[in-house]
mmCIF file of C-alpha atoms in Angstrom:
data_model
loop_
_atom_site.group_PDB
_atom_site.id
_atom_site.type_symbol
_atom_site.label_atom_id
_atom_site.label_comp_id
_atom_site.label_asym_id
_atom_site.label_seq_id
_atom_site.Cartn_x
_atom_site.Cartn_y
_atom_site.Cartn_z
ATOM 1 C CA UNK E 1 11.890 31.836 16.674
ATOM 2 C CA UNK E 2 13.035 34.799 18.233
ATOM 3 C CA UNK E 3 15.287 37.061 20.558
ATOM 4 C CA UNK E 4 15.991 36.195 23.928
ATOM 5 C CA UNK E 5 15.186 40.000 24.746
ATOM 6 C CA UNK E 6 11.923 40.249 22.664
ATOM 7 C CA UNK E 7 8.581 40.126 24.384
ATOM 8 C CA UNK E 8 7.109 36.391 24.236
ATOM 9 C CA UNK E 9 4.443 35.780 21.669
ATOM 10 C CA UNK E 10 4.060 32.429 22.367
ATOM 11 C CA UNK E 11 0.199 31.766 21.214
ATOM 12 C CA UNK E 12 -1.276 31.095 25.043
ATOM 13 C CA UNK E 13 0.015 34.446 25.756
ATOM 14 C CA UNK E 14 -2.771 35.598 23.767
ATOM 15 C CA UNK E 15 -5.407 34.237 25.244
ATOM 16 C CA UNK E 16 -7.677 31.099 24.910
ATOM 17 C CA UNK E 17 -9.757 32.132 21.865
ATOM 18 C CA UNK E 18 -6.083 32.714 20.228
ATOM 19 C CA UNK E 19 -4.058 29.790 21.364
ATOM 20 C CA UNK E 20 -7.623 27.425 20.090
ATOM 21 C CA UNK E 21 -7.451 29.384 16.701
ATOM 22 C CA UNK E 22 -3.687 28.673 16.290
ATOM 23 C CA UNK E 23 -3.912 24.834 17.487
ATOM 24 C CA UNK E 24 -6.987 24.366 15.194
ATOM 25 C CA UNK E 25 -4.763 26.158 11.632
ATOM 26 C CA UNK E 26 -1.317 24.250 12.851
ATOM 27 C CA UNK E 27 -3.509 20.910 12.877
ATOM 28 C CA UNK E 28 -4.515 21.330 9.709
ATOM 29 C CA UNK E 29 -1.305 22.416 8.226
ATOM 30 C CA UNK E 30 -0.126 18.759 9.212
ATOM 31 C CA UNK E 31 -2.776 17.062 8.275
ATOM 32 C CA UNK E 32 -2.415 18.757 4.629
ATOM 33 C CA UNK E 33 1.307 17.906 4.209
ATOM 34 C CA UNK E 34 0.733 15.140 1.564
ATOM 35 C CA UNK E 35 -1.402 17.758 -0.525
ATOM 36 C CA UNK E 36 1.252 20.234 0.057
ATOM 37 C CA UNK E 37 4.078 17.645 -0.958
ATOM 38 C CA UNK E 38 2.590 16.770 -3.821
ATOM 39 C CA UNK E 39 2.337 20.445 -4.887
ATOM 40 C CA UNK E 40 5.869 21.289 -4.729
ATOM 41 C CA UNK E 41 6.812 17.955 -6.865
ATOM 42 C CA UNK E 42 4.687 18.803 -9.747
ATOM 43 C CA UNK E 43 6.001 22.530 -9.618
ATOM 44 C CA UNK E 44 9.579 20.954 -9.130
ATOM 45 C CA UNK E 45 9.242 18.168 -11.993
ATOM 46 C CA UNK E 46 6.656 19.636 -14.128
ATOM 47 C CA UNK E 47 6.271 23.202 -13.648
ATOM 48 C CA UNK E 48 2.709 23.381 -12.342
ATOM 49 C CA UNK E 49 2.310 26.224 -10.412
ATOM 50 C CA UNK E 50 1.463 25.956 -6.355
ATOM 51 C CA UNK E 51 -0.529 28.991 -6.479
ATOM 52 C CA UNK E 52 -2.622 30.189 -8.962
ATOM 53 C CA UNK E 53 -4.782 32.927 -10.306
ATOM 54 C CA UNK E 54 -8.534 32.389 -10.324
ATOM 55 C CA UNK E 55 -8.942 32.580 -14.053
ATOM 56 C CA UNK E 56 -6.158 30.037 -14.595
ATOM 57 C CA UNK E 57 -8.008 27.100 -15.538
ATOM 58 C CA UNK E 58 -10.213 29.601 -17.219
ATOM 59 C CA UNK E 59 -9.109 32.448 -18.854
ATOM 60 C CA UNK E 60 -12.428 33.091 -20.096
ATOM 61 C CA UNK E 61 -13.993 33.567 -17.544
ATOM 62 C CA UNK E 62 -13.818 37.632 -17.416
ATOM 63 C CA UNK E 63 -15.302 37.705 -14.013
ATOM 64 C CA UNK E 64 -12.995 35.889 -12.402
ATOM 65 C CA UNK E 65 -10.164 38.293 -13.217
ATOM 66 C CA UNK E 66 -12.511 40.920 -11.228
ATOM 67 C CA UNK E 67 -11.508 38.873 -8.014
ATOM 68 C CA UNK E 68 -7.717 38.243 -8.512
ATOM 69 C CA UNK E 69 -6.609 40.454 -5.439
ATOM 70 C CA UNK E 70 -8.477 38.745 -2.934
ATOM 71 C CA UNK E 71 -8.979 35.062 -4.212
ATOM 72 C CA UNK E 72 -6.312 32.186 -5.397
ATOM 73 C CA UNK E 73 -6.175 28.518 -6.209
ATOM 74 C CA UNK E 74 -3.982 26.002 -4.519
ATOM 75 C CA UNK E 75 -3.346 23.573 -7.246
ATOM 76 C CA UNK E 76 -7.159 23.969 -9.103
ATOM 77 C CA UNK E 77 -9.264 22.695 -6.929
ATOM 78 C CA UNK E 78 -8.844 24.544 -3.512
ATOM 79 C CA UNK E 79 -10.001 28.195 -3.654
ATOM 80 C CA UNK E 80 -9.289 30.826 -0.859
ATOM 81 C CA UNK E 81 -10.651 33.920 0.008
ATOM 82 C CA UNK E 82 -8.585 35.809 1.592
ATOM 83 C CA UNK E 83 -10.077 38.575 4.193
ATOM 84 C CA UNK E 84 -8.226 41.778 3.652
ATOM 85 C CA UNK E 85 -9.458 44.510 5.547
ATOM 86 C CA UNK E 86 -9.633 44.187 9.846
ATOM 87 C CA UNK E 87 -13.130 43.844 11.451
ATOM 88 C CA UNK E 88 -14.430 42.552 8.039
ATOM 89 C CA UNK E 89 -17.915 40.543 9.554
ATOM 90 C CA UNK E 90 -18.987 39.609 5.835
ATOM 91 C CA UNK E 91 -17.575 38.974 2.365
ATOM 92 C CA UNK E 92 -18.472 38.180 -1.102
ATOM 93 C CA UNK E 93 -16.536 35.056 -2.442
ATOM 94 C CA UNK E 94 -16.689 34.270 -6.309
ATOM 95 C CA UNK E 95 -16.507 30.800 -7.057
ATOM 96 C CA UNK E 96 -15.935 29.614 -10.682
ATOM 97 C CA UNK E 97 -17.851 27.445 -12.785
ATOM 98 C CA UNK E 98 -18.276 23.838 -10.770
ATOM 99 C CA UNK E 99 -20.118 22.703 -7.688
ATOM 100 C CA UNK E 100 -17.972 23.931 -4.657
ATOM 101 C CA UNK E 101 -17.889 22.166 -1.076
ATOM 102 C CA UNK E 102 -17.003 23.694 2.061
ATOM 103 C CA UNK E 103 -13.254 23.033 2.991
ATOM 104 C CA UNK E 104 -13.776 23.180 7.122
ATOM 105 C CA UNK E 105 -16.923 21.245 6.903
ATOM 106 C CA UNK E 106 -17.907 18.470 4.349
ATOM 107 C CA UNK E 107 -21.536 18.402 5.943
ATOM 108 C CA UNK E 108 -22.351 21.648 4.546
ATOM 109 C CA UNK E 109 -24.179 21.814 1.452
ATOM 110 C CA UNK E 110 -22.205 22.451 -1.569
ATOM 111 C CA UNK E 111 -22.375 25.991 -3.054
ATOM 112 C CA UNK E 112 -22.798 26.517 -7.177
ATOM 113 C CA UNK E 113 -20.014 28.247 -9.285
ATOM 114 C CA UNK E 114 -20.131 31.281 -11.616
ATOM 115 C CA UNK E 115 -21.422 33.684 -9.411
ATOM 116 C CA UNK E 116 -21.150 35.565 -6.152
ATOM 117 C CA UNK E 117 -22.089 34.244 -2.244
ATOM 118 C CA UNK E 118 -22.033 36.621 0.095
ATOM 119 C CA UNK E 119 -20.906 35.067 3.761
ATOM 120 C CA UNK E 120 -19.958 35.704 6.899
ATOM 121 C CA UNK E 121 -16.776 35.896 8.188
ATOM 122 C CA UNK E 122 -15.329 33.697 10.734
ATOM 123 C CA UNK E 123 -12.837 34.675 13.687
ATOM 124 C CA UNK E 124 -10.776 31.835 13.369
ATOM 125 C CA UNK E 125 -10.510 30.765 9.645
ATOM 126 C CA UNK E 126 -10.427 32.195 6.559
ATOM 127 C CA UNK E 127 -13.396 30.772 3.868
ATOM 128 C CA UNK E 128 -11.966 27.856 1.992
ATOM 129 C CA UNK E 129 -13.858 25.741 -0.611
ATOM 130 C CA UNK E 130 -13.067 22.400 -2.639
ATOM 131 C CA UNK E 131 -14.408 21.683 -6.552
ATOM 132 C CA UNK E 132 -16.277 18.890 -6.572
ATOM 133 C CA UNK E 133 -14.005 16.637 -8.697
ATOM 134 C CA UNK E 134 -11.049 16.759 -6.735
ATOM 135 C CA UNK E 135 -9.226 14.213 -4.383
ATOM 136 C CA UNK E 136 -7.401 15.428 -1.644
ATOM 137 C CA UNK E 137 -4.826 13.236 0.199
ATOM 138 C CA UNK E 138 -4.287 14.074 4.133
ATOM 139 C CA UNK E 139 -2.780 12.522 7.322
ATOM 140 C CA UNK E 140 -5.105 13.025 10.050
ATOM 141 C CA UNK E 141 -3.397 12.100 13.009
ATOM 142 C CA UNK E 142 -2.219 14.921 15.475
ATOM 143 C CA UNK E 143 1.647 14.045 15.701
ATOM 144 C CA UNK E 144 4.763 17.035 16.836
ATOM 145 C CA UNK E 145 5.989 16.808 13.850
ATOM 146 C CA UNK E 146 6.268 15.602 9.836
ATOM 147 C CA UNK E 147 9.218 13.117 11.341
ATOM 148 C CA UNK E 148 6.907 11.366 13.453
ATOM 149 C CA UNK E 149 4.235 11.492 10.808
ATOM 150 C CA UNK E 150 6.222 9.308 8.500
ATOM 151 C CA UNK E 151 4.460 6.052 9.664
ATOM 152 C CA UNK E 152 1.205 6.956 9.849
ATOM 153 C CA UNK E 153 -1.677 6.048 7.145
ATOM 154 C CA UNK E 154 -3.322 8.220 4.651
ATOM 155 C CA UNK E 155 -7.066 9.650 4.025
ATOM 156 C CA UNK E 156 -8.180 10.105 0.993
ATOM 157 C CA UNK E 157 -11.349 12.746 0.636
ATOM 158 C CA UNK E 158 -13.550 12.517 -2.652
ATOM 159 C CA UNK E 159 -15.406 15.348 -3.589
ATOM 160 C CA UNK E 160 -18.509 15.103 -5.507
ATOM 161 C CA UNK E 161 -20.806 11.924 -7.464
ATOM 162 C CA UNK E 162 -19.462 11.571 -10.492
ATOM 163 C CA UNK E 163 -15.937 12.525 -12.221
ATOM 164 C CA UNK E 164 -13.401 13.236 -10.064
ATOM 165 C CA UNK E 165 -8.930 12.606 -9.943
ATOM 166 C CA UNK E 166 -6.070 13.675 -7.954
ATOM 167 C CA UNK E 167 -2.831 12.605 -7.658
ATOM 168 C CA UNK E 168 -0.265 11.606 -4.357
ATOM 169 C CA UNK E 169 3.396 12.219 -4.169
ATOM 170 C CA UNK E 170 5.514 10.933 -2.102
ATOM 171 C CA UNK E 171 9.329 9.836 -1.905
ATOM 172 C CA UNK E 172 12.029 9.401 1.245
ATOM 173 C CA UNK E 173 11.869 13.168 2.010
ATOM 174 C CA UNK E 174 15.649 12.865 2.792
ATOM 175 C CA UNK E 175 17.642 11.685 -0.070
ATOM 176 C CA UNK E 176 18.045 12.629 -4.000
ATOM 177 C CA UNK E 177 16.979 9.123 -5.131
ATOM 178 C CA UNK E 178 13.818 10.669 -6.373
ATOM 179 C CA UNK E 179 15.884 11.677 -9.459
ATOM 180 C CA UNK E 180 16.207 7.513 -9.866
ATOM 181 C CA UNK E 181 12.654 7.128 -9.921
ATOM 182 C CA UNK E 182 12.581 6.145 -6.109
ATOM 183 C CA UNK E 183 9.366 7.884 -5.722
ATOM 184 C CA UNK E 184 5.615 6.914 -5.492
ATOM 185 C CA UNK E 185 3.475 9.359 -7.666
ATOM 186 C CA UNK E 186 0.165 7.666 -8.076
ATOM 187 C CA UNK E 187 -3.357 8.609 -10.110
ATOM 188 C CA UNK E 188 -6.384 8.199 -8.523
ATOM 189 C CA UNK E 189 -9.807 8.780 -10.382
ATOM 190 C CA UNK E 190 -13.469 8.367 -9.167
ATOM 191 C CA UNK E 191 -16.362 7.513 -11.564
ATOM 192 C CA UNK E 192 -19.482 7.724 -9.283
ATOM 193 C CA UNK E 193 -19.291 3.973 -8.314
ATOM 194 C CA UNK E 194 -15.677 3.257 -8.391
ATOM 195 C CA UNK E 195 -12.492 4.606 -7.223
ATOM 196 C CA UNK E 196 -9.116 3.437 -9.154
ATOM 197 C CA UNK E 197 -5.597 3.437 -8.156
ATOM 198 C CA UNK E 198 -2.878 4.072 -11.306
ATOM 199 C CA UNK E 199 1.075 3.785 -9.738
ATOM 200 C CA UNK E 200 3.822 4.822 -11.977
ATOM 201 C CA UNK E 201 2.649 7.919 -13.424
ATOM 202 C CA UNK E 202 5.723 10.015 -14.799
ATOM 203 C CA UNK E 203 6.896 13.452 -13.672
ATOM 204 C CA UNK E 204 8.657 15.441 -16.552
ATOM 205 C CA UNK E 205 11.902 15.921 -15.198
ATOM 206 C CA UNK E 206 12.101 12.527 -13.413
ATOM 207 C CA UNK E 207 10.135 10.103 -15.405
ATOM 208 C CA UNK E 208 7.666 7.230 -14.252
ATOM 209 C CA UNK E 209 8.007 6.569 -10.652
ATOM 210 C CA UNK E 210 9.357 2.796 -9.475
ATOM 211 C CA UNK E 211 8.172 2.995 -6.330
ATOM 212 C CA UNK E 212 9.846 3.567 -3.050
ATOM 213 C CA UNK E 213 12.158 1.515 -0.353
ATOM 214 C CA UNK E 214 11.725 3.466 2.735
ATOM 215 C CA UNK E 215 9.778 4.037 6.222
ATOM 216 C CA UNK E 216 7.434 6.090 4.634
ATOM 217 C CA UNK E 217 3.683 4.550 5.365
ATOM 218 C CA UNK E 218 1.840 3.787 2.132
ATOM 219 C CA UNK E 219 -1.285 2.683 3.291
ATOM 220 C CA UNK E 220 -4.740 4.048 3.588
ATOM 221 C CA UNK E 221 -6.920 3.981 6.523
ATOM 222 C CA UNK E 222 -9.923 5.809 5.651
ATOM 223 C CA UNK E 223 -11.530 6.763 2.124
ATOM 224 C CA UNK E 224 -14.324 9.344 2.426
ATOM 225 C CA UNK E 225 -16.819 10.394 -0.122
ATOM 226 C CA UNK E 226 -18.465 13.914 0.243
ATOM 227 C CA UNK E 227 -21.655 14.358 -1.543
ATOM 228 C CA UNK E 228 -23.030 11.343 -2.873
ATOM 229 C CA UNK E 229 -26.342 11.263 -4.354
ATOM 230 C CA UNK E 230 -27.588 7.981 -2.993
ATOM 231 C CA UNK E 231 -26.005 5.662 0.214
ATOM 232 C CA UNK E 232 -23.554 3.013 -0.792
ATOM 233 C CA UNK E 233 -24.628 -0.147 1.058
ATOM 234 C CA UNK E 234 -20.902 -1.493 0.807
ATOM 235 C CA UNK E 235 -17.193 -1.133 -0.328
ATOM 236 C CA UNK E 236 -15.190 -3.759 -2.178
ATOM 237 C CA UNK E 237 -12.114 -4.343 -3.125
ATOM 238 C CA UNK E 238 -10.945 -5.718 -6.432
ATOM 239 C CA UNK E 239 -9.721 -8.613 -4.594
ATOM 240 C CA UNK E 240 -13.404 -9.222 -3.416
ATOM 241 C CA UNK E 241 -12.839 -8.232 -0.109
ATOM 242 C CA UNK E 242 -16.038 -6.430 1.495
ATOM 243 C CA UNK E 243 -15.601 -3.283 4.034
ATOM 244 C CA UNK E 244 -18.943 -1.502 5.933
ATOM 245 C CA UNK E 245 -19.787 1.739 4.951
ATOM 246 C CA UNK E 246 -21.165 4.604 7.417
ATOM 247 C CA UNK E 247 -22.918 7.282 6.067
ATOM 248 C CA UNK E 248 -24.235 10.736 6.965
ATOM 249 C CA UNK E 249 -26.861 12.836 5.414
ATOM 250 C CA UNK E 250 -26.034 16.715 3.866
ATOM 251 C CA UNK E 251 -28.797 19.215 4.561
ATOM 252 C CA UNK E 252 -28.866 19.191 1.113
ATOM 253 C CA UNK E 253 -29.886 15.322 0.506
ATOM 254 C CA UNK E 254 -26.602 13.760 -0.733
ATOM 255 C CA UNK E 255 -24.527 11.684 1.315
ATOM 256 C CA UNK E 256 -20.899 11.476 3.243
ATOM 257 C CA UNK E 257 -19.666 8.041 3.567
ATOM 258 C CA UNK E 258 -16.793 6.761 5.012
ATOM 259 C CA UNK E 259 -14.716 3.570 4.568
ATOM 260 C CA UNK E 260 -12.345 2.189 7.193
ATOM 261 C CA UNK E 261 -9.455 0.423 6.619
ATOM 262 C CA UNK E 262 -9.637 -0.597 3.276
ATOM 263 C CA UNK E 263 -6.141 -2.442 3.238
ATOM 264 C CA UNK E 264 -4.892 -0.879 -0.102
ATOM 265 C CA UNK E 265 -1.564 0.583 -0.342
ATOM 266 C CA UNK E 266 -0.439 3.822 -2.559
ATOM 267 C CA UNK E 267 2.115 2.842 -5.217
ATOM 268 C CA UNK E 268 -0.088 -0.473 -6.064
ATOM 269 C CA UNK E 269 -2.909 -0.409 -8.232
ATOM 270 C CA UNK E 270 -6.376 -1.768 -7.029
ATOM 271 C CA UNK E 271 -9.809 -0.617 -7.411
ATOM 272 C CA UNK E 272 -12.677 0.267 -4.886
ATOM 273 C CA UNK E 273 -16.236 -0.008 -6.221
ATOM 274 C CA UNK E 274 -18.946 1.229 -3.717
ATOM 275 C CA UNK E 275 -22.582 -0.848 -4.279
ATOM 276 C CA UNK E 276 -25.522 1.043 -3.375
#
């Protein structure tokens, strides 16, 4: 994206450490596209903002409006800290009232809310946390592009034991026929022991969603839960269909466990109850 006559700037012109950092960032833009979709349709249809202040959620919380300059929300439940000044080796990062997890790693052990951490700084990533409560969707795959991304499966990441929602857009990504309802918008919500799958949620400016007639994949290969306070022995569907569960251990005690191919669908409703 430049001049013929301009000096290259291609990343492996800057080196190893660069090109690594840049590979690593444009990976994880990708995989964050359905997070990042769904973002712009509830600012588009609903006027949620993409962005948002720290104190948003929480306008009473004065401290929070301390760290405005340097911290934001994506949606409410991803917080970055920005690092502002070059050669910065340590920073203090104010997370708000919650348990926080740790964006880049899901083994590290969650941080509390309402106060400072001070941390160091990393040379290839800026420090990102999630609230425990939220569900992130993601495509994990390493593809060239969002075109040839368009058939591949979801992940769905749970954060945290006990309450926790999210929601997943998705439509043609071509046409207008959103504005007909031809779109999947779907509610998922997490009790501890069971996660539940509500299609047809409206949008303001659109309505309920109908569903969707395209390429697009819809299903889900992979449902992990971060930070589980005991180890689920097994998954099962509301159709009584039983899946394995793998499971690491946080340094803190609580659990990751991961469930592959669970043969549900977005834009359906079913229900996934771990037994432990």
């Amino acid at each position: 994206h430049a001049h013929l006559e301009t000096k290259r700037r291609e990343p492996w012109m800057l080196g190893e450490e660069i090109t690594q950092n840049v590979r690593e960032q444009v990976s994880v833009r990708y995989q964050m596209l359905p997070f990042w979709y769904t973002l712009f349709a509830q600012w588009a249809h609903s006027g949620i903002p993409i962005m948002q202040p720290l104190w948003y959620h929480d306008p009473s919380d004065l401290e929070a409006f301390k760290h405005q300059n340097t911290h934001y929300l994506l949606g409410k439940d991803i917080l970055v800290r920005a690092v502002t000044k070059a050669g910065e080796r340590s920073v203090d990062i104010y997370l708000p009232t919650g348990t926080w997890f740790d964006f880049w790693n899901v083994q590290v052990a969650p941080l509390a809310g309402g106060k400072l951490h001070h941390r160091k700084t990393s040379s290839s990533r800026v420090p990102v946390y999630v609230r425990a409560g939220a569900i992130l969707a993601k495509k994990m795959r390493r593809r060239r592009s969002s075109l040839t991304m368009v058939a591949d499966p979801y992940t769905l990441v749970i954060y945290g034991d006990e309450q926790a929602e999210g929601f997943v857009y998705l439509d043609d990504g071509q046409s207008h026929d959103f504005k007909q309802g031809k779109f999947i918008y779907d509610k998922l919500s997490f009790n501890g022991s069971e996660l539940v799958a509500e299609p047809s949620q409206r949008l303001h400016a659109v309505g309920a969603a109908s569903g969707l007639n395209s390429k697009q994949s819809t299903s889900i290969e992979r449902v992990v839960f971060v930070g589980l306070k005991s180890a689920p022995r097994k998954a099962s569907l509301d159709t009584g269909k039983d899946f394995e569960v793998t499971t690491t251990t946080m340094p803190n005690g609580a659990f990751v466990a991961h469930v592959k191919k669970p043969t549900c669908h977005l834009g359906t409703s079913w229900k996934l109850r771990l037994t432990y």
